[in-house]
PDB file of C-alpha atoms in Angstrom:
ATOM      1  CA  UNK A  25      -5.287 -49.695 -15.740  1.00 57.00           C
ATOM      2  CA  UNK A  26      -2.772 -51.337 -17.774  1.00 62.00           C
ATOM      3  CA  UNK A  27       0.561 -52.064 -16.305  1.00 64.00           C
ATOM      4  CA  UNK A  28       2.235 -50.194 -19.588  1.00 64.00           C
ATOM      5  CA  UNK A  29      -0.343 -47.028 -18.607  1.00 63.00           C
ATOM      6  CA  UNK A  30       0.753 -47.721 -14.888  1.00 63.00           C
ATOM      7  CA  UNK A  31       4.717 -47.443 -15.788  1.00 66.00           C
ATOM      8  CA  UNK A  32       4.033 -44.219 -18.080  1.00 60.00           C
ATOM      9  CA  UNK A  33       1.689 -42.363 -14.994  1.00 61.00           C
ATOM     10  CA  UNK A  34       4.557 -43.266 -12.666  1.00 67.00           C
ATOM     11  CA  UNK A  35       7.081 -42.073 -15.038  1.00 65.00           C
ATOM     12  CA  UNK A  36       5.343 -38.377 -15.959  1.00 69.00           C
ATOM     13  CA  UNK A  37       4.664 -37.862 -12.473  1.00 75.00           C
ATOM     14  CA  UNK A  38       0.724 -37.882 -11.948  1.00 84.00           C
ATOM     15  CA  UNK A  39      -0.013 -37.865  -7.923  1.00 89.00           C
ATOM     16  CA  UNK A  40      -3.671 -38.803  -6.750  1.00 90.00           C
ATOM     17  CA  UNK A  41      -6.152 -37.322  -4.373  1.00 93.00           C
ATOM     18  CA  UNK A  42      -7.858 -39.764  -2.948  1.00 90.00           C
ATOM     19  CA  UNK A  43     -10.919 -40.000  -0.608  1.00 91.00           C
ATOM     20  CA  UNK A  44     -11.680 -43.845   0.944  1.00 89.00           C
ATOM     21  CA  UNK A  45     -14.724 -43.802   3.008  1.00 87.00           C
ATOM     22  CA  UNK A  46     -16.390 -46.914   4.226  1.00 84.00           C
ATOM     23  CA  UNK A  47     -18.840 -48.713   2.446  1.00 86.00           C
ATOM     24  CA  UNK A  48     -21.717 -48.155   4.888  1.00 89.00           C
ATOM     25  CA  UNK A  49     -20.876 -44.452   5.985  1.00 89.00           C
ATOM     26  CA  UNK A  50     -19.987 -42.598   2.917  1.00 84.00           C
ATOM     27  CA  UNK A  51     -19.969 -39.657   4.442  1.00 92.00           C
ATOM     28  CA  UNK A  52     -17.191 -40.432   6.204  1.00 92.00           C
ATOM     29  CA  UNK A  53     -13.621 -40.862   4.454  1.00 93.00           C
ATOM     30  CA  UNK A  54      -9.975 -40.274   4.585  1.00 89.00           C
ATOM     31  CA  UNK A  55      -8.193 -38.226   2.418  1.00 90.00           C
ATOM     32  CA  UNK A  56      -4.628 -38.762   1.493  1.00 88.00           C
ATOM     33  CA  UNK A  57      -2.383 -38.604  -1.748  1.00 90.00           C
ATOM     34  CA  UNK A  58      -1.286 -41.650  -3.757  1.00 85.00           C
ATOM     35  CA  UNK A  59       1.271 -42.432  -6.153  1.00 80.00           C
ATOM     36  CA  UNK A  60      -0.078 -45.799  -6.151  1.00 79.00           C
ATOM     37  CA  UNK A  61      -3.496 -46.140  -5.883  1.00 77.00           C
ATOM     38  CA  UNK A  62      -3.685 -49.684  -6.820  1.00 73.00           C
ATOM     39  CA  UNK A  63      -1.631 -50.364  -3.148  1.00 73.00           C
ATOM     40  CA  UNK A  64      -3.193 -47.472  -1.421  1.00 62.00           C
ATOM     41  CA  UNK A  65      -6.354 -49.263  -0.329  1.00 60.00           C
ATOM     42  CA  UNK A  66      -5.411 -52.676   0.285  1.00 66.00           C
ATOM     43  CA  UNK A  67      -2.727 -50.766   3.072  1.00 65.00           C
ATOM     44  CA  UNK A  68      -5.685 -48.781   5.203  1.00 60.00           C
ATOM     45  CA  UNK A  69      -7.725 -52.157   4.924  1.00 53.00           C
ATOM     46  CA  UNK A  70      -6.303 -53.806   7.841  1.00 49.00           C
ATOM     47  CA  UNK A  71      -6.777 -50.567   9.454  1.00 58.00           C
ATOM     48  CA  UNK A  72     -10.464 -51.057  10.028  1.00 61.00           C
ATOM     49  CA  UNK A  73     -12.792 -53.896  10.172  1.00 64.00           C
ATOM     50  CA  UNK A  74     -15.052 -51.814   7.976  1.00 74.00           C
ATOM     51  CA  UNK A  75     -15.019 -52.686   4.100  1.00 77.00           C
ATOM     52  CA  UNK A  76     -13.600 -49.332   2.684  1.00 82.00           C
ATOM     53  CA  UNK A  77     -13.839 -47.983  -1.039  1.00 85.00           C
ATOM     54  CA  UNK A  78     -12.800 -45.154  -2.932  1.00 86.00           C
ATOM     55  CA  UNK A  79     -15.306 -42.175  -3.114  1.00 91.00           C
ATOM     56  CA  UNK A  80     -13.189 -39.634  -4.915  1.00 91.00           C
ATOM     57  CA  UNK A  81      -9.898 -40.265  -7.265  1.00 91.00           C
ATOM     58  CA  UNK A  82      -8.449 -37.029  -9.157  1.00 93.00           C
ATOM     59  CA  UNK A  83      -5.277 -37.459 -10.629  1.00 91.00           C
ATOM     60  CA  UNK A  84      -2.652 -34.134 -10.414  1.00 92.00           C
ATOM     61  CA  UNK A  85       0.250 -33.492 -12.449  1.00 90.00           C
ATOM     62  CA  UNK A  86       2.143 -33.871  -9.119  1.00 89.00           C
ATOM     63  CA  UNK A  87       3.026 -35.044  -5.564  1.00 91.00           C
ATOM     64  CA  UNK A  88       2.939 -31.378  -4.375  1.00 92.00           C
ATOM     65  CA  UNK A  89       0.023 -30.271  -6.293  1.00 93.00           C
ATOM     66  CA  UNK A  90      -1.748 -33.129  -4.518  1.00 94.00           C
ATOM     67  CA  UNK A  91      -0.606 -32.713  -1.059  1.00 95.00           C
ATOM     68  CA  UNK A  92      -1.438 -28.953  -0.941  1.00 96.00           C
ATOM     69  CA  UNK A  93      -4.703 -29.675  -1.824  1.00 96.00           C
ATOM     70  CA  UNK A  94      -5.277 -32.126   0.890  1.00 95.00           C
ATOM     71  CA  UNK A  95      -3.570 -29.805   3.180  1.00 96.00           C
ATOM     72  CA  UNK A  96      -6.238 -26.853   2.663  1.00 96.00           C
ATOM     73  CA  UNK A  97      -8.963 -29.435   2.103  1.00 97.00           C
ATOM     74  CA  UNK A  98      -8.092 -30.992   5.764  1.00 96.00           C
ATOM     75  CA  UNK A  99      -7.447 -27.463   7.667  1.00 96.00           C
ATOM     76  CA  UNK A 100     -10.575 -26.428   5.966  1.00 97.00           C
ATOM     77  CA  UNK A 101     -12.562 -29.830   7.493  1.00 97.00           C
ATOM     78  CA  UNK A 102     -11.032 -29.536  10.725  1.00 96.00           C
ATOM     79  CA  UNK A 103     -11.219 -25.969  11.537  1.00 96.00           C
ATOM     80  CA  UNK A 104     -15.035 -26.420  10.882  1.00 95.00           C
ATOM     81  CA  UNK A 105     -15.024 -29.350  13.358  1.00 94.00           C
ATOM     82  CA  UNK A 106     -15.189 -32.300  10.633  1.00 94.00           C
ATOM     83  CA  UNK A 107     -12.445 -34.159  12.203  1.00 94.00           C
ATOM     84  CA  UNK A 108     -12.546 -37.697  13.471  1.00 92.00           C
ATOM     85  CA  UNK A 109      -8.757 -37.614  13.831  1.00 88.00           C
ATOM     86  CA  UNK A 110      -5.658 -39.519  12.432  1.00 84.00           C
ATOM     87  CA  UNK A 111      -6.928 -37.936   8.518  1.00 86.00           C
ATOM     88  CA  UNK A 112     -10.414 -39.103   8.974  1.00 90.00           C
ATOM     89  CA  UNK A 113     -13.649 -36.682   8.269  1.00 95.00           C
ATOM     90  CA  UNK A 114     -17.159 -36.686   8.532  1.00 95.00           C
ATOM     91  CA  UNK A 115     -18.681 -34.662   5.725  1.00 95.00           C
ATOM     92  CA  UNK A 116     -20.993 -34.536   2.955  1.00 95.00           C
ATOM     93  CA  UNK A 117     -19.269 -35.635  -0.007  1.00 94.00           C
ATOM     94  CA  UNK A 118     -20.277 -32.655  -2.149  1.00 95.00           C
ATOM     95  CA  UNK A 119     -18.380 -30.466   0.281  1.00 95.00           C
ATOM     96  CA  UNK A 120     -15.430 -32.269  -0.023  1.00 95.00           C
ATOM     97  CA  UNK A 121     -15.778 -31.857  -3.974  1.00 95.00           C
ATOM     98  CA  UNK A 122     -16.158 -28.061  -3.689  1.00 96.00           C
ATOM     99  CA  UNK A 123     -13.118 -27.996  -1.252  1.00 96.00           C
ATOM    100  CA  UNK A 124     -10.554 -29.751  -3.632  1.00 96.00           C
ATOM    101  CA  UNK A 125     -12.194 -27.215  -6.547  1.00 95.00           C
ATOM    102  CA  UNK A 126     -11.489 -24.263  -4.473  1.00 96.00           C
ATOM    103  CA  UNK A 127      -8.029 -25.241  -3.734  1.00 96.00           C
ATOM    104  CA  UNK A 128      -7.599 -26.475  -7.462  1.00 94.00           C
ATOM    105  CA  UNK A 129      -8.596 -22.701  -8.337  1.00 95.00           C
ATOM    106  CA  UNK A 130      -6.074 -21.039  -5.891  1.00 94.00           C
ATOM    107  CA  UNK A 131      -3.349 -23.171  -7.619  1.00 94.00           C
ATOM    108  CA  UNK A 132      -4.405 -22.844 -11.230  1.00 93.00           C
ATOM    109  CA  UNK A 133      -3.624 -26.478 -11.312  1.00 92.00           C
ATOM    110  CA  UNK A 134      -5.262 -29.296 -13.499  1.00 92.00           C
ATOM    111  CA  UNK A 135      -7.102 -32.172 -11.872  1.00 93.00           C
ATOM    112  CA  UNK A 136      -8.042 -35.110 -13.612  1.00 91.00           C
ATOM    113  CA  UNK A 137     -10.741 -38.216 -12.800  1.00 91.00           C
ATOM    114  CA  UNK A 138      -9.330 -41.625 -13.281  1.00 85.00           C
ATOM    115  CA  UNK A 139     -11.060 -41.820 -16.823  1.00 89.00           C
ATOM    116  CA  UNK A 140      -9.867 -38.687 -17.890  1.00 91.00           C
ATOM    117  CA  UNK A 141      -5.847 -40.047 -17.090  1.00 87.00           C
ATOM    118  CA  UNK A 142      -6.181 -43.141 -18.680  1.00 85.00           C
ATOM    119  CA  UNK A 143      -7.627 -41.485 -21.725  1.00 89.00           C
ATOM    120  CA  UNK A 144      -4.149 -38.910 -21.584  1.00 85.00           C
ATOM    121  CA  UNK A 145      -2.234 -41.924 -20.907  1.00 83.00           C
ATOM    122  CA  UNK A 146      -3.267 -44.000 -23.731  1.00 85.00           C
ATOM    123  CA  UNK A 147      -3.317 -40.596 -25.976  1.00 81.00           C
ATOM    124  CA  UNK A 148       0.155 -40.155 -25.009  1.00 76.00           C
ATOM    125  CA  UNK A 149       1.435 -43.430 -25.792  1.00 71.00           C
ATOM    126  CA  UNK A 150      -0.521 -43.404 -29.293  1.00 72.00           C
ATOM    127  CA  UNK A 151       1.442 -40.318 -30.109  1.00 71.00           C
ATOM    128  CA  UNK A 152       4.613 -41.501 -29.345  1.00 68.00           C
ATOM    129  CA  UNK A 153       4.261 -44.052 -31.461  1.00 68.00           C
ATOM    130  CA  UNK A 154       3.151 -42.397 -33.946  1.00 65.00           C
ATOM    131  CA  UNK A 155       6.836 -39.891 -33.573  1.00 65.00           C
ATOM    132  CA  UNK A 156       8.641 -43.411 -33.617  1.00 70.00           C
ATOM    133  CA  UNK A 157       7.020 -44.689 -36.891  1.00 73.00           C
ATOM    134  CA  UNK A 158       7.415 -41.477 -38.503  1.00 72.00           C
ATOM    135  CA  UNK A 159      11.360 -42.170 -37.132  1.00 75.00           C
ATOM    136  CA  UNK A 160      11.051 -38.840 -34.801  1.00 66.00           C
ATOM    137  CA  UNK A 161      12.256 -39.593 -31.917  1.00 61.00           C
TER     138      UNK A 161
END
């Protein structure tokens, strides 16, 4: 992403759900929310020895749209005994994608993959400068 689509995500507010699970266990992840998902990786790295990768990104129009989802979507995996502790599950990844739908649906919020944002992003930025040329500000 470009650092002008970077600036404008941070700006509007966009807060990610993300899922980094380890390159040779997919199955097992940790879910957290991001901001900044270009720094959120490289800070659980040193974490583990393991090489770690995203498995899910959806973008949400906000930091407490996001963390209520994780919130059900963890109480969820730990009441059915999917915890490895400290935010870490074991569970198929399909599961985890129904989870974050179901708790998408309770909140009637929008979720967005990382295409679909940068597409908004750059769709946004075209029309505002489009309004500026037209001198509609």
């Amino acid at each position: 992403m470009s650092r002008d689509l970077r600036i404008r995500r941070k700006t509007i507010g966009y807060c990610a759900i993300c899922a980094v699970g380890m390159v040779t266990d997919p199955e097992v992840f940790r879910l957290a929310t991001a901001e900044n998902v270009e720094a959120h990786l490289s800070q659980l790295q040193p974490g583990t020895w393991q090489a770690l990768q995203f498995q899910r990104v959806l973008w949400t129009p906000g930091f407490a749209v996001a963390r209520t989802i994780v919130v059900g979507v963890e109480r969820f995996l730990t009441d059915v005994g999917n915890s490895l502790g400290n935010h870490w599950y074991r569970a198929p990844l399909e599961l985890l994608d129904q989870l974050i739908v179901a708790q998408q649906m309770t909140l009637k919020a929008r979720l967005w993959t990382h295409q679909e944002l940068v597409a908004r992003l750059r769709n946004h930025a075209n029309e505002e400068a489009d309004r500026f040329a037209n001198g509609v500000f």
